[in-house]
Short mmCIF file of C-alpha atoms and ligand atoms in Angstrom, two decimals:
data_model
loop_
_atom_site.label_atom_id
_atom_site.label_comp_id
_atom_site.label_asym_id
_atom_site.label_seq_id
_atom_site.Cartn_x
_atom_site.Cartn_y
_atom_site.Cartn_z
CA UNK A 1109 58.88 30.06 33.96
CA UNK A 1110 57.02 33.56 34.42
CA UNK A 1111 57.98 36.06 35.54
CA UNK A 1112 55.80 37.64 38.31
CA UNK A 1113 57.17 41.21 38.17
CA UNK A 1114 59.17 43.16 36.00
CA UNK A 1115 59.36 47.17 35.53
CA UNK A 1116 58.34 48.70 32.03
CA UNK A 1117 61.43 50.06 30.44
CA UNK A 1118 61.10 52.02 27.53
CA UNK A 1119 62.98 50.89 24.37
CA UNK A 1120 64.12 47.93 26.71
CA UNK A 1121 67.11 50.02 27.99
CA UNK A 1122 69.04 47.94 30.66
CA UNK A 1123 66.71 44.60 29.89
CA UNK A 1124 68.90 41.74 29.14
CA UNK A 1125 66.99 40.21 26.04
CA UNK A 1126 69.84 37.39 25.08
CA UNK A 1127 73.15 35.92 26.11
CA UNK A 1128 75.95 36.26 23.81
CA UNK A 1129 79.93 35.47 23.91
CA UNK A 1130 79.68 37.42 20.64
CA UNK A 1131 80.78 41.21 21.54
CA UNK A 1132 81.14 42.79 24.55
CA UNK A 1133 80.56 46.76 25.13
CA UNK A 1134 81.73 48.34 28.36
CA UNK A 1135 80.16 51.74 27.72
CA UNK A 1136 81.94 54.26 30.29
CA UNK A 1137 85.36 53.26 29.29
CA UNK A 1138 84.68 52.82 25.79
CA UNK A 1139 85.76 49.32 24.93
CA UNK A 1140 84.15 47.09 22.52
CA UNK A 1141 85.48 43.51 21.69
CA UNK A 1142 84.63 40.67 19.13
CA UNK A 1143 84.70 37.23 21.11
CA UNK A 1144 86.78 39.02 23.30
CA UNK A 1145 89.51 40.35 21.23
CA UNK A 1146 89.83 44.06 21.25
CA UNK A 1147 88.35 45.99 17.69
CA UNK A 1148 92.07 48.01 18.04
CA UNK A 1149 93.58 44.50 17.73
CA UNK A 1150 91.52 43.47 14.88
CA UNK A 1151 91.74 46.77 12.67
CA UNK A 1152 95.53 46.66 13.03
CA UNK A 1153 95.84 43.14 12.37
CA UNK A 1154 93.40 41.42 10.79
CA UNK A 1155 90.81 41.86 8.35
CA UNK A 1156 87.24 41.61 7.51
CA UNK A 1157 86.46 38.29 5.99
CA UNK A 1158 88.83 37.04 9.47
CA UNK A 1159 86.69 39.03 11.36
CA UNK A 1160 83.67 37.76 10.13
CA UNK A 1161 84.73 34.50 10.02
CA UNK A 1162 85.46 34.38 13.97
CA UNK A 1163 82.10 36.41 14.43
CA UNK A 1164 80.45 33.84 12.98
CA UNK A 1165 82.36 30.68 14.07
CA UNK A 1166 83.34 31.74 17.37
CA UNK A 1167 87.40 31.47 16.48
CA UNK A 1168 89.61 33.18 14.02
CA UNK A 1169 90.57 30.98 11.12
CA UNK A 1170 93.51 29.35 10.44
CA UNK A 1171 95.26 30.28 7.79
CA UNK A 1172 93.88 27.27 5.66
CA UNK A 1173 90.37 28.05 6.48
CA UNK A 1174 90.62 31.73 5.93
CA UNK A 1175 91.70 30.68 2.46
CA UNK A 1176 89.28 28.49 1.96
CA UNK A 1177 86.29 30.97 3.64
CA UNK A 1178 87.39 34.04 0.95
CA UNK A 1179 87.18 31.84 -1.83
CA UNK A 1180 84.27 30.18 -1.05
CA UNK A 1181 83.01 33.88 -0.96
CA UNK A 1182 84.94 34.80 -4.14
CA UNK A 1183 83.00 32.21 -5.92
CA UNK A 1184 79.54 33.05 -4.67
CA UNK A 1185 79.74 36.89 -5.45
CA UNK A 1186 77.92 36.90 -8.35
CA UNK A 1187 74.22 37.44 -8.72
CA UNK A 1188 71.48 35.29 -10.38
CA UNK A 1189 70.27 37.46 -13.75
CA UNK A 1190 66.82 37.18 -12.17
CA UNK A 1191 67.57 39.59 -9.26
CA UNK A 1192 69.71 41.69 -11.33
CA UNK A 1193 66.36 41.74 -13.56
CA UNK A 1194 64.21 42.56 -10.41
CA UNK A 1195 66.68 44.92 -9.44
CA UNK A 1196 66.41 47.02 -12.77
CA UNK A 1197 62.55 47.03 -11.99
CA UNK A 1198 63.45 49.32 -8.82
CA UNK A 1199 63.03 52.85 -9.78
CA UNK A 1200 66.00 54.72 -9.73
CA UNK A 1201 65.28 57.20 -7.48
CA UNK A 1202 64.76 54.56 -4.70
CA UNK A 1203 66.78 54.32 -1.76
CA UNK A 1204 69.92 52.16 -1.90
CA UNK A 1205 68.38 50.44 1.68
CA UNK A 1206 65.37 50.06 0.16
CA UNK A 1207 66.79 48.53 -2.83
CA UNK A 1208 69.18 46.30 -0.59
CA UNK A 1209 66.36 45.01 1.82
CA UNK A 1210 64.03 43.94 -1.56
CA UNK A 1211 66.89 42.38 -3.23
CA UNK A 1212 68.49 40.73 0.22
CA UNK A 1213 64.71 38.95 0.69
CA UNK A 1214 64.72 38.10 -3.27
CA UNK A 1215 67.74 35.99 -2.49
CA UNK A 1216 65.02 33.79 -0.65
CA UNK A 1217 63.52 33.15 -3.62
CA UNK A 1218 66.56 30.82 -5.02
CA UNK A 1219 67.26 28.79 -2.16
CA UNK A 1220 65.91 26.13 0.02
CA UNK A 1221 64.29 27.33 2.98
CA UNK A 1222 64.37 26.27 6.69
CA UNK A 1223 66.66 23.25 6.73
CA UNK A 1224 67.94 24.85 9.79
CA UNK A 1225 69.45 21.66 11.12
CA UNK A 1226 71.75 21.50 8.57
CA UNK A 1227 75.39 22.57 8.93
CA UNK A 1228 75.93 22.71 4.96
CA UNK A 1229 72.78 24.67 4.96
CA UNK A 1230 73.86 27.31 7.33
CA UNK A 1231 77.44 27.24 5.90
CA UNK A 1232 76.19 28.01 2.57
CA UNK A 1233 74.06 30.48 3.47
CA UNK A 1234 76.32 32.74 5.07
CA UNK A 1235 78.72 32.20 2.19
CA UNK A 1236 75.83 33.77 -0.07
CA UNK A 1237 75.09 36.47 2.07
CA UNK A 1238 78.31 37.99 2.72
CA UNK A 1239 79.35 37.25 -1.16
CA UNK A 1240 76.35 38.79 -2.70
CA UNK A 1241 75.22 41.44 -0.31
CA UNK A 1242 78.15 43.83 -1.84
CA UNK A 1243 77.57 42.72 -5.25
CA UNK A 1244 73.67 44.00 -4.96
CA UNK A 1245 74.52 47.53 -3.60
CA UNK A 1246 76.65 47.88 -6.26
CA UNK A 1247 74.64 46.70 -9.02
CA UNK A 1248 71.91 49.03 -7.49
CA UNK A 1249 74.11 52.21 -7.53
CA UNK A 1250 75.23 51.41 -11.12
CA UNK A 1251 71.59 50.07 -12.49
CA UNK A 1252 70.13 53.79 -11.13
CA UNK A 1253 72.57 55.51 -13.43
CA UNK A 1254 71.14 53.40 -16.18
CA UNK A 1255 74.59 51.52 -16.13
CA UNK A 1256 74.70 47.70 -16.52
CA UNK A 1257 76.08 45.98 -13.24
CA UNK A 1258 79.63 45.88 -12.76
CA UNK A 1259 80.60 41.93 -12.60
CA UNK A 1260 83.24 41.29 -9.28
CA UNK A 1261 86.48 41.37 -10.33
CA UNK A 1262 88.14 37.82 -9.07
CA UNK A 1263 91.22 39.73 -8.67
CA UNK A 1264 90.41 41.80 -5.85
CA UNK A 1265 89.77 41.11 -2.17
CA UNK A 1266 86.21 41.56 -0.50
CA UNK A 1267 87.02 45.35 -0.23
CA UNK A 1268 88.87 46.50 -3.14
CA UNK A 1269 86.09 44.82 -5.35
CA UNK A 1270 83.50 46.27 -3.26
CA UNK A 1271 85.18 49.97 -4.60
CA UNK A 1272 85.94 48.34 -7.62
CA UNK A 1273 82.54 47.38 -8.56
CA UNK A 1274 81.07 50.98 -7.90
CA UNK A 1275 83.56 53.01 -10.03
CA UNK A 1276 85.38 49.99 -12.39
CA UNK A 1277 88.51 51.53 -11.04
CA UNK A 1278 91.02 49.32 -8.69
CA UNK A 1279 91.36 51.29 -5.82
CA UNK A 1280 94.61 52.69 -4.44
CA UNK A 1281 95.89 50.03 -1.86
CA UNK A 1282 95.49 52.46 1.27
CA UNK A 1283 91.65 53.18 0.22
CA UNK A 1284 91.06 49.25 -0.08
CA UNK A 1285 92.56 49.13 3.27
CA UNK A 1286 90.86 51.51 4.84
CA UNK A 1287 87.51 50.28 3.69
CA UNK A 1288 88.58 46.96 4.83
CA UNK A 1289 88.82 48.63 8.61
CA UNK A 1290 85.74 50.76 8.16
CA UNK A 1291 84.26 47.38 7.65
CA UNK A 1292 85.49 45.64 10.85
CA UNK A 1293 84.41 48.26 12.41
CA UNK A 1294 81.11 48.22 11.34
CA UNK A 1295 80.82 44.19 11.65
CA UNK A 1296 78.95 43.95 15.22
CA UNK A 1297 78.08 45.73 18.47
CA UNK A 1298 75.73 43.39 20.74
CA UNK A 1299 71.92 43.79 20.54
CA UNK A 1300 71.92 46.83 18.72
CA UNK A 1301 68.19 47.79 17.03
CA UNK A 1302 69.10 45.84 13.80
CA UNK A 1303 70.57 42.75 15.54
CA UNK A 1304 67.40 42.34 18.08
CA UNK A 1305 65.60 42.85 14.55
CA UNK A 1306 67.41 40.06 13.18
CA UNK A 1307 67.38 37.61 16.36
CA UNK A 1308 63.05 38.04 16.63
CA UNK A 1309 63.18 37.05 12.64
CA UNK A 1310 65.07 33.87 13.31
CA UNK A 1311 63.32 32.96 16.51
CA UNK A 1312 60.06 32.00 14.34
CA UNK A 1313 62.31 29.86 12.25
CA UNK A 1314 62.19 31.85 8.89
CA UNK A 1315 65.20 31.89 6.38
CA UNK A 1316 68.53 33.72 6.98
CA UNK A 1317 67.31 35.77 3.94
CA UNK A 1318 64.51 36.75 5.57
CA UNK A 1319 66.30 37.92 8.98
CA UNK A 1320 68.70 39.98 7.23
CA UNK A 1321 65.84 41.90 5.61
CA UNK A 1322 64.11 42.58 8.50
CA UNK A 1323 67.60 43.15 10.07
CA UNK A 1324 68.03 46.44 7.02
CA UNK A 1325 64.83 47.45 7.07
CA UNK A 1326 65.39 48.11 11.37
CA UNK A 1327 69.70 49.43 10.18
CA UNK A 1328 68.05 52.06 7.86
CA UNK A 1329 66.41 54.53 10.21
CA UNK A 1330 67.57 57.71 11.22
CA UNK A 1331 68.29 56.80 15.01
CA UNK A 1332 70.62 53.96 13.93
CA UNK A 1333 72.58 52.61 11.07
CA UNK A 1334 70.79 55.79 8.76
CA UNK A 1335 72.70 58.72 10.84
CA UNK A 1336 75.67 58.19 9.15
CA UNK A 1337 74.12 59.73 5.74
CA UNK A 1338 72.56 62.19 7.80
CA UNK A 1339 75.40 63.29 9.49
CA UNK A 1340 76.75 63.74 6.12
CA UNK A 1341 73.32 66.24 5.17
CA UNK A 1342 74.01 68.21 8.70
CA UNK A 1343 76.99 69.04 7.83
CA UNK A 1344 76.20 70.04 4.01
CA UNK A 1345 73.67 71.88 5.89
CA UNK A 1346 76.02 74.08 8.22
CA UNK A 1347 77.93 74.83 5.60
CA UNK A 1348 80.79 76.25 7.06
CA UNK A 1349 83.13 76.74 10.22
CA UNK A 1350 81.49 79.71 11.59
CA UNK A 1351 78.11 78.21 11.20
CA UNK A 1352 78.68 75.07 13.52
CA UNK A 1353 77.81 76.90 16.71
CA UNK A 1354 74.67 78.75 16.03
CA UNK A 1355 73.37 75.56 13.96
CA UNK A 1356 74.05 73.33 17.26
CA UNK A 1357 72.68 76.21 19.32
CA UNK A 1358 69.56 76.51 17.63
CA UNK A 1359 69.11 71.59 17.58
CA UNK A 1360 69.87 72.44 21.47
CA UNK A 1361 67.03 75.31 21.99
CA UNK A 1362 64.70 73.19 20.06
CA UNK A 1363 65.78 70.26 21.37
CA UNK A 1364 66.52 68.26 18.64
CA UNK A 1365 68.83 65.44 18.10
CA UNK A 1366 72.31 66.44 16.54
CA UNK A 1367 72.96 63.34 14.18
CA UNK A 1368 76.11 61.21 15.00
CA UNK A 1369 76.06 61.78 18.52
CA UNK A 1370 74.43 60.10 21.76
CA UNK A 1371 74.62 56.23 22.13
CA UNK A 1372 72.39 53.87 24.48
CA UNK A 1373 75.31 52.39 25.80
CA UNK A 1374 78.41 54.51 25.29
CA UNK A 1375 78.17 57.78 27.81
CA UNK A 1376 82.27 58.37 26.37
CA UNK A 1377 83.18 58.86 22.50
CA UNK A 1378 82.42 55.23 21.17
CA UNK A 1379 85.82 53.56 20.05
CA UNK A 1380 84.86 53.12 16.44
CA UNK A 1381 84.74 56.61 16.08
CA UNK A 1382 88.29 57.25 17.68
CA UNK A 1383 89.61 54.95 15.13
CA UNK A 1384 87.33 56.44 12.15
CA UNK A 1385 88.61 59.61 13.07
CA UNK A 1386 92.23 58.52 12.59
CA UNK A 1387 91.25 56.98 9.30
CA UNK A 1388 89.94 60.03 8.13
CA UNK A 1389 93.46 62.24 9.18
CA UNK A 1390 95.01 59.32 7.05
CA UNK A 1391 93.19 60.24 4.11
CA UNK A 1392 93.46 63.58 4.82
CA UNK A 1393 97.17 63.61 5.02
CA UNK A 1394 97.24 62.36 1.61
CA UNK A 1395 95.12 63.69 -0.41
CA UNK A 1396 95.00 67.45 1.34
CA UNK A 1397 92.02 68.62 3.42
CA UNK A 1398 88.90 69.04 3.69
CA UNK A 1399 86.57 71.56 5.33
CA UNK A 1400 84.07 68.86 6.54
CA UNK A 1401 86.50 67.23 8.32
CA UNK A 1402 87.56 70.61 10.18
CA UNK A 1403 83.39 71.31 10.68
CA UNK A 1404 82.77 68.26 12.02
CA UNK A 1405 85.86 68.53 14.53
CA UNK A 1406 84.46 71.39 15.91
CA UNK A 1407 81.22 70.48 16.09
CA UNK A 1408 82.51 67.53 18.25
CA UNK A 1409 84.52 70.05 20.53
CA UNK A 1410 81.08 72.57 21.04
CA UNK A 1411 78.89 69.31 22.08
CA UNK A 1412 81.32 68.01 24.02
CA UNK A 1413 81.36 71.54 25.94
CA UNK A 1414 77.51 71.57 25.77
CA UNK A 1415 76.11 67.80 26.17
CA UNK A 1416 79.98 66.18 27.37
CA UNK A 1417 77.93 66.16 31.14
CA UNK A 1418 74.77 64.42 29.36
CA UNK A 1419 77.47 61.30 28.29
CA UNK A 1420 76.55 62.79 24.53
CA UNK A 1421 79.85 61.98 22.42
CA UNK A 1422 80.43 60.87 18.88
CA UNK A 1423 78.94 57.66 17.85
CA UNK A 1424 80.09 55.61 14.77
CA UNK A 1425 78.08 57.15 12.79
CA UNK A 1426 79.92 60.30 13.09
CA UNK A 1427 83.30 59.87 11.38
CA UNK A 1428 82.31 57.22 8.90
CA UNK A 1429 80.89 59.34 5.98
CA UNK A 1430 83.74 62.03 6.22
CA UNK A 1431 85.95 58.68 5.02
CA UNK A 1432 83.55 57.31 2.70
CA UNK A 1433 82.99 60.88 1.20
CA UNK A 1434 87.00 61.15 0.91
CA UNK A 1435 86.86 57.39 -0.94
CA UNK A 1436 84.46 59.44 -3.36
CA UNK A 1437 81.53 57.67 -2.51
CA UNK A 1438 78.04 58.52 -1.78
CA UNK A 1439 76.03 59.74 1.20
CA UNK A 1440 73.37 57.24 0.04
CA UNK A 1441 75.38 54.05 -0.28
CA UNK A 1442 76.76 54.78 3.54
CA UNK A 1443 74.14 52.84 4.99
CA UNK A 1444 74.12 50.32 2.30
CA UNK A 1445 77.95 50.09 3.50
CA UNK A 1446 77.36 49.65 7.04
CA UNK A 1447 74.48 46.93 6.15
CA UNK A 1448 77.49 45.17 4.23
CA UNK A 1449 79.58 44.70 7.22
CA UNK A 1450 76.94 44.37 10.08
CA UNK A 1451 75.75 41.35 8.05
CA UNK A 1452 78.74 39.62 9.88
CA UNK A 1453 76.79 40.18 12.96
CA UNK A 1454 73.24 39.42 11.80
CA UNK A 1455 74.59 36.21 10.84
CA UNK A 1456 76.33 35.43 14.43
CA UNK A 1457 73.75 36.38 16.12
CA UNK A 1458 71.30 33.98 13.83
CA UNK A 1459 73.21 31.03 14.68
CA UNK A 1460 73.37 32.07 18.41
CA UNK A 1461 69.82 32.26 17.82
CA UNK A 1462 68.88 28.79 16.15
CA UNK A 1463 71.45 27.35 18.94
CA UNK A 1464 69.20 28.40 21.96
CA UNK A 1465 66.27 29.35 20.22
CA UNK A 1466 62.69 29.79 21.56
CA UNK A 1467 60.20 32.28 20.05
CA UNK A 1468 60.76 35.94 20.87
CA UNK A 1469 57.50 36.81 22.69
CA UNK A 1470 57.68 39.86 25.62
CA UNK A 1471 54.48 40.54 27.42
CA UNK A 1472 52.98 44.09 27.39
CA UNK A 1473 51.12 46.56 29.53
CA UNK A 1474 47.63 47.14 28.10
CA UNK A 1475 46.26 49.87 28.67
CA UNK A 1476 43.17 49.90 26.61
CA UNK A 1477 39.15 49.84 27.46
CA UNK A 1478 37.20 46.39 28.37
CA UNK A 1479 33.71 45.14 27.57
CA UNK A 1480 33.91 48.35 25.19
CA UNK A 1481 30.34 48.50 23.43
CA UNK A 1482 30.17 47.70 19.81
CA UNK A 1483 28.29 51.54 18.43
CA UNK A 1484 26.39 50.36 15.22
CA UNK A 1485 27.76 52.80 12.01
CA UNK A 1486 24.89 54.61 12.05
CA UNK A 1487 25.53 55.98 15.61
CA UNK A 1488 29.35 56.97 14.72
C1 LIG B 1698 74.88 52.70 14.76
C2 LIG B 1698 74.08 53.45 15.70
O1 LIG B 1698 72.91 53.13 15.80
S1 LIG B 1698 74.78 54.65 16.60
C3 LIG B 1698 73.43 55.80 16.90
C4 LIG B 1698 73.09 56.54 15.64
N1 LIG B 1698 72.01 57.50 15.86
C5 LIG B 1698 72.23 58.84 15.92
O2 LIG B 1698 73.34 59.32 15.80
C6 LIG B 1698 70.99 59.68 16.10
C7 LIG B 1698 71.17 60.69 17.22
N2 LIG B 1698 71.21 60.03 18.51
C8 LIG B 1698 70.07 59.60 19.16
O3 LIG B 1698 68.93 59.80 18.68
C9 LIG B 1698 70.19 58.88 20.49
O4 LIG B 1698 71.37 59.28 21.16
C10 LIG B 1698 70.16 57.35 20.33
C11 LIG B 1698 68.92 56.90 19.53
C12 LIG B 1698 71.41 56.86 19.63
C13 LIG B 1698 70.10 56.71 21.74
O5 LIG B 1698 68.87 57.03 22.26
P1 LIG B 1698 68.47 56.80 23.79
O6 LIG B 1698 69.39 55.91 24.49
O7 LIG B 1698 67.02 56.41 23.77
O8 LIG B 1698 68.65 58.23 24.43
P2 LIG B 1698 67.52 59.35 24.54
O9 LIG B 1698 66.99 59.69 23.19
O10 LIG B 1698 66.53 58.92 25.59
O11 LIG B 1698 68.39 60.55 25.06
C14 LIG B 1698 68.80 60.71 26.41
C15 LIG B 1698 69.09 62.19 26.64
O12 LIG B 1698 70.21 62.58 25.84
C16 LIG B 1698 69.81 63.53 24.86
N3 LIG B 1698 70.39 63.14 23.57
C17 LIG B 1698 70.62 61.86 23.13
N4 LIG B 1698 71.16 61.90 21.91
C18 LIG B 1698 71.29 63.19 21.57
C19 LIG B 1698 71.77 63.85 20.43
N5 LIG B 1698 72.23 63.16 19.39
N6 LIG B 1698 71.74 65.19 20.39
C20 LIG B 1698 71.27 65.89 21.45
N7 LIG B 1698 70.79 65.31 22.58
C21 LIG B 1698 70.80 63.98 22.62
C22 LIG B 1698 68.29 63.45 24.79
O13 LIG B 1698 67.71 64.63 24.34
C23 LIG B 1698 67.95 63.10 26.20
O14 LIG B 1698 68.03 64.26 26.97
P3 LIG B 1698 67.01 64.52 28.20
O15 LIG B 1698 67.29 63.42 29.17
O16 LIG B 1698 67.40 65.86 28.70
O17 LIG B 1698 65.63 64.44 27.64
O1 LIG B 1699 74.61 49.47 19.72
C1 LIG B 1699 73.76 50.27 19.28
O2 LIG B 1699 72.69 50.53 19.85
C2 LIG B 1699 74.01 50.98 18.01
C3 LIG B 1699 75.38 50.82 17.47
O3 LIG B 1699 76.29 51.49 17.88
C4 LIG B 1699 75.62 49.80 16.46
O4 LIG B 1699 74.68 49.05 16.12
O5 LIG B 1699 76.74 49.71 15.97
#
């Protein structure tokens, strides 16, 4: 079928590239849900590896299955020596995304590729992905500091090792917990930049390794999954509480973008970052507080005064780093982070994808010369 006319829309805003009964976004009342349950639901009650087990299967697990799911993952967390090997080759003042999207393509290297019409082939793969994803952006932050890798400790839960395997200390229950949620919340949100990334990758047929490198290579810029570290710079930047205004002031009369803020879809404060907000006070209220936190509350109340009109509210990528920063990690691993959890969606999507699937190919408006002449080098 062709289509005979269709409007040029920049950055594809409002063009429905896919359908989905993965998540659903209603942005003007701020509601985002995972196969339909609520994210409020699924940060209270459940956890990650549930979540991303009913992202990825299309129901939440039993109780048998979820067992079976986390230690399927326990026991594929582990890296081959040969990555870690590659992964020491990466120079230590790389970027952690850069890092993660080499070694997340290496992992092509090991397995089988393109038996895409088998179920234990898919299974296995998304087993490997969400088990050793974690297990590489830790072994990056550690090999940069001339550490060896930190091996996953089997006694700890797909957050608390994540924590664990950064600072070989257990974390405190509350911070594993609160990880756990920052990682729900991260886990999916329709056909975001990355996920359309992802989705064109698998349409050709290529390896799930492949689409999730593609799929962090798209998460790591600036206007998506990377604002969270930047945020993180802005507010390092500002400094202090008297500073917020004229620094906003001065991104609004030279119209630039204030980091964390403005959202394709959401024109109210997007719902992760109500509930990454409260995560934060959490911390907050027990381990005292923080003058970030009070910067970045402000700066929230003088854009909403400024650019509330313009639908410009916090995105996720506003509160996220003021809780990571409180867990003690750092501003570079926050994208890293979020790459760890949207995996769940990359991986959804990619069997959505092989389900359905026929080539991604739009059409474009040229607007070019014809029967241009060919000027010999001389004439330059
Ligand atoms: C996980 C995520 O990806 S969440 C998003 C993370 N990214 C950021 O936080 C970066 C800052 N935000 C942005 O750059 C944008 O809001 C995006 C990329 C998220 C969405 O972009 P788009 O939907 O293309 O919106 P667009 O850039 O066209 O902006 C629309 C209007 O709002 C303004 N606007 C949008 N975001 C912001 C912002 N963060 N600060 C100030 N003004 C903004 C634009 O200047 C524009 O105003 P105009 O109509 O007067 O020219
Ligand atoms: O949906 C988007 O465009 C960006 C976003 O919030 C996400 O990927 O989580």
């Amino acid at each position: 079928m062709t289509a005979t006319f269709c409007e040029y829309k920049p950055g594809l805003e409002g063009i429905p590239a896919t359908k989905s009964s993965i998540s659903f976004v209603d942005g003007q009342k701020g509601i985002l849900e995972y196969r339909g349950i609520a994210i409020e639901e699924l940060t209270k009650q459940g956890s990650f590896l549930e979540t991303a087990y009913l992202l990825i299967w299309g129901k939440l697990p039993s109780e048998q299955q979820l067992k079976e799911f986390q230690n399927d993952i326990l026991y594929h967390r582990r890296i081959k020596y040969r990555i870690r090997d590659m992964m020491k080759c990466c120079p230590e003042t790389a970027h952690p995304m850069d890092a993660l999207q080499t070694s997340a393509a290496a992992l092509g290297l090991f397995y089988a590729r393109r038996a895409l019409d088998d179920p234990e082939y898919i299974r296995k793969a998304v087993v490997r992905i969400l088990a050793k994803i974690p297990t590489m952006v830790a072994a990056f932050h550690q090999m940069r500091r001339g550490n060896d890798a930190i091996t996953p400790n089997d006694n700890l839960d797909y957050a608390a090792n994540f924590l664990y395997m950064l600072t070989e200390r257990e974390p405190h229950p509350l911070e594993a917990q609160i990880f756990d949620v920052c990682l729900t919340l991260h886990a999916e949100h329709t056909i975001n930049a990355s996920t359309f990334s992802a989705m064109v990758t698998a349409s050709t047929l290529t390896d799930p390794y492949a689409v999730v490198a593609s799929a962090v290579g798209t998460l790591a810029g600036p206007l998506h999954g990377g604002a969270n570290e930047e945020v993180l710079l802005m507010l390092e930047n500002i400094d202090s509480l008297e500073n917020v205004e004229p620094f906003v002031q001065n991104l609004i009369a030279n119209k630039q973008k204030i980091m964390g803020f403005g959202h394709r879809v959401y024109k109210v404060k997007d719902p992760r970052a109500r509930i990454l907000q409260g995560l934060a006070e959490k911390l907050f209220d027990q381990t005292g507080h923080d003058r970030y936190y009070e910067m970045a509350v402000e700066l929230e109340r003088i854009i909403e005064g400024k650019l509330g009109q313009k639908g410009i509210y916090p995105n996720v990528d506003f509160y996220s780093g003021l809780v990571y920063r409180k867990l003690g990690i750092p501003s570079d691993l926050f994208t890293p982070i979020f790459a760890i959890a949207r995996v769940a969606g990359w991986l959804a999507h990619w069997k959505e994808q092989l389900a359905v699937n026929r080539i991604f190919r739009p059409t474009q408006i040229y607007t070019g010369e014809h029967n241009a002449p060919y000027i010999p080098m001389e004439e330059r």
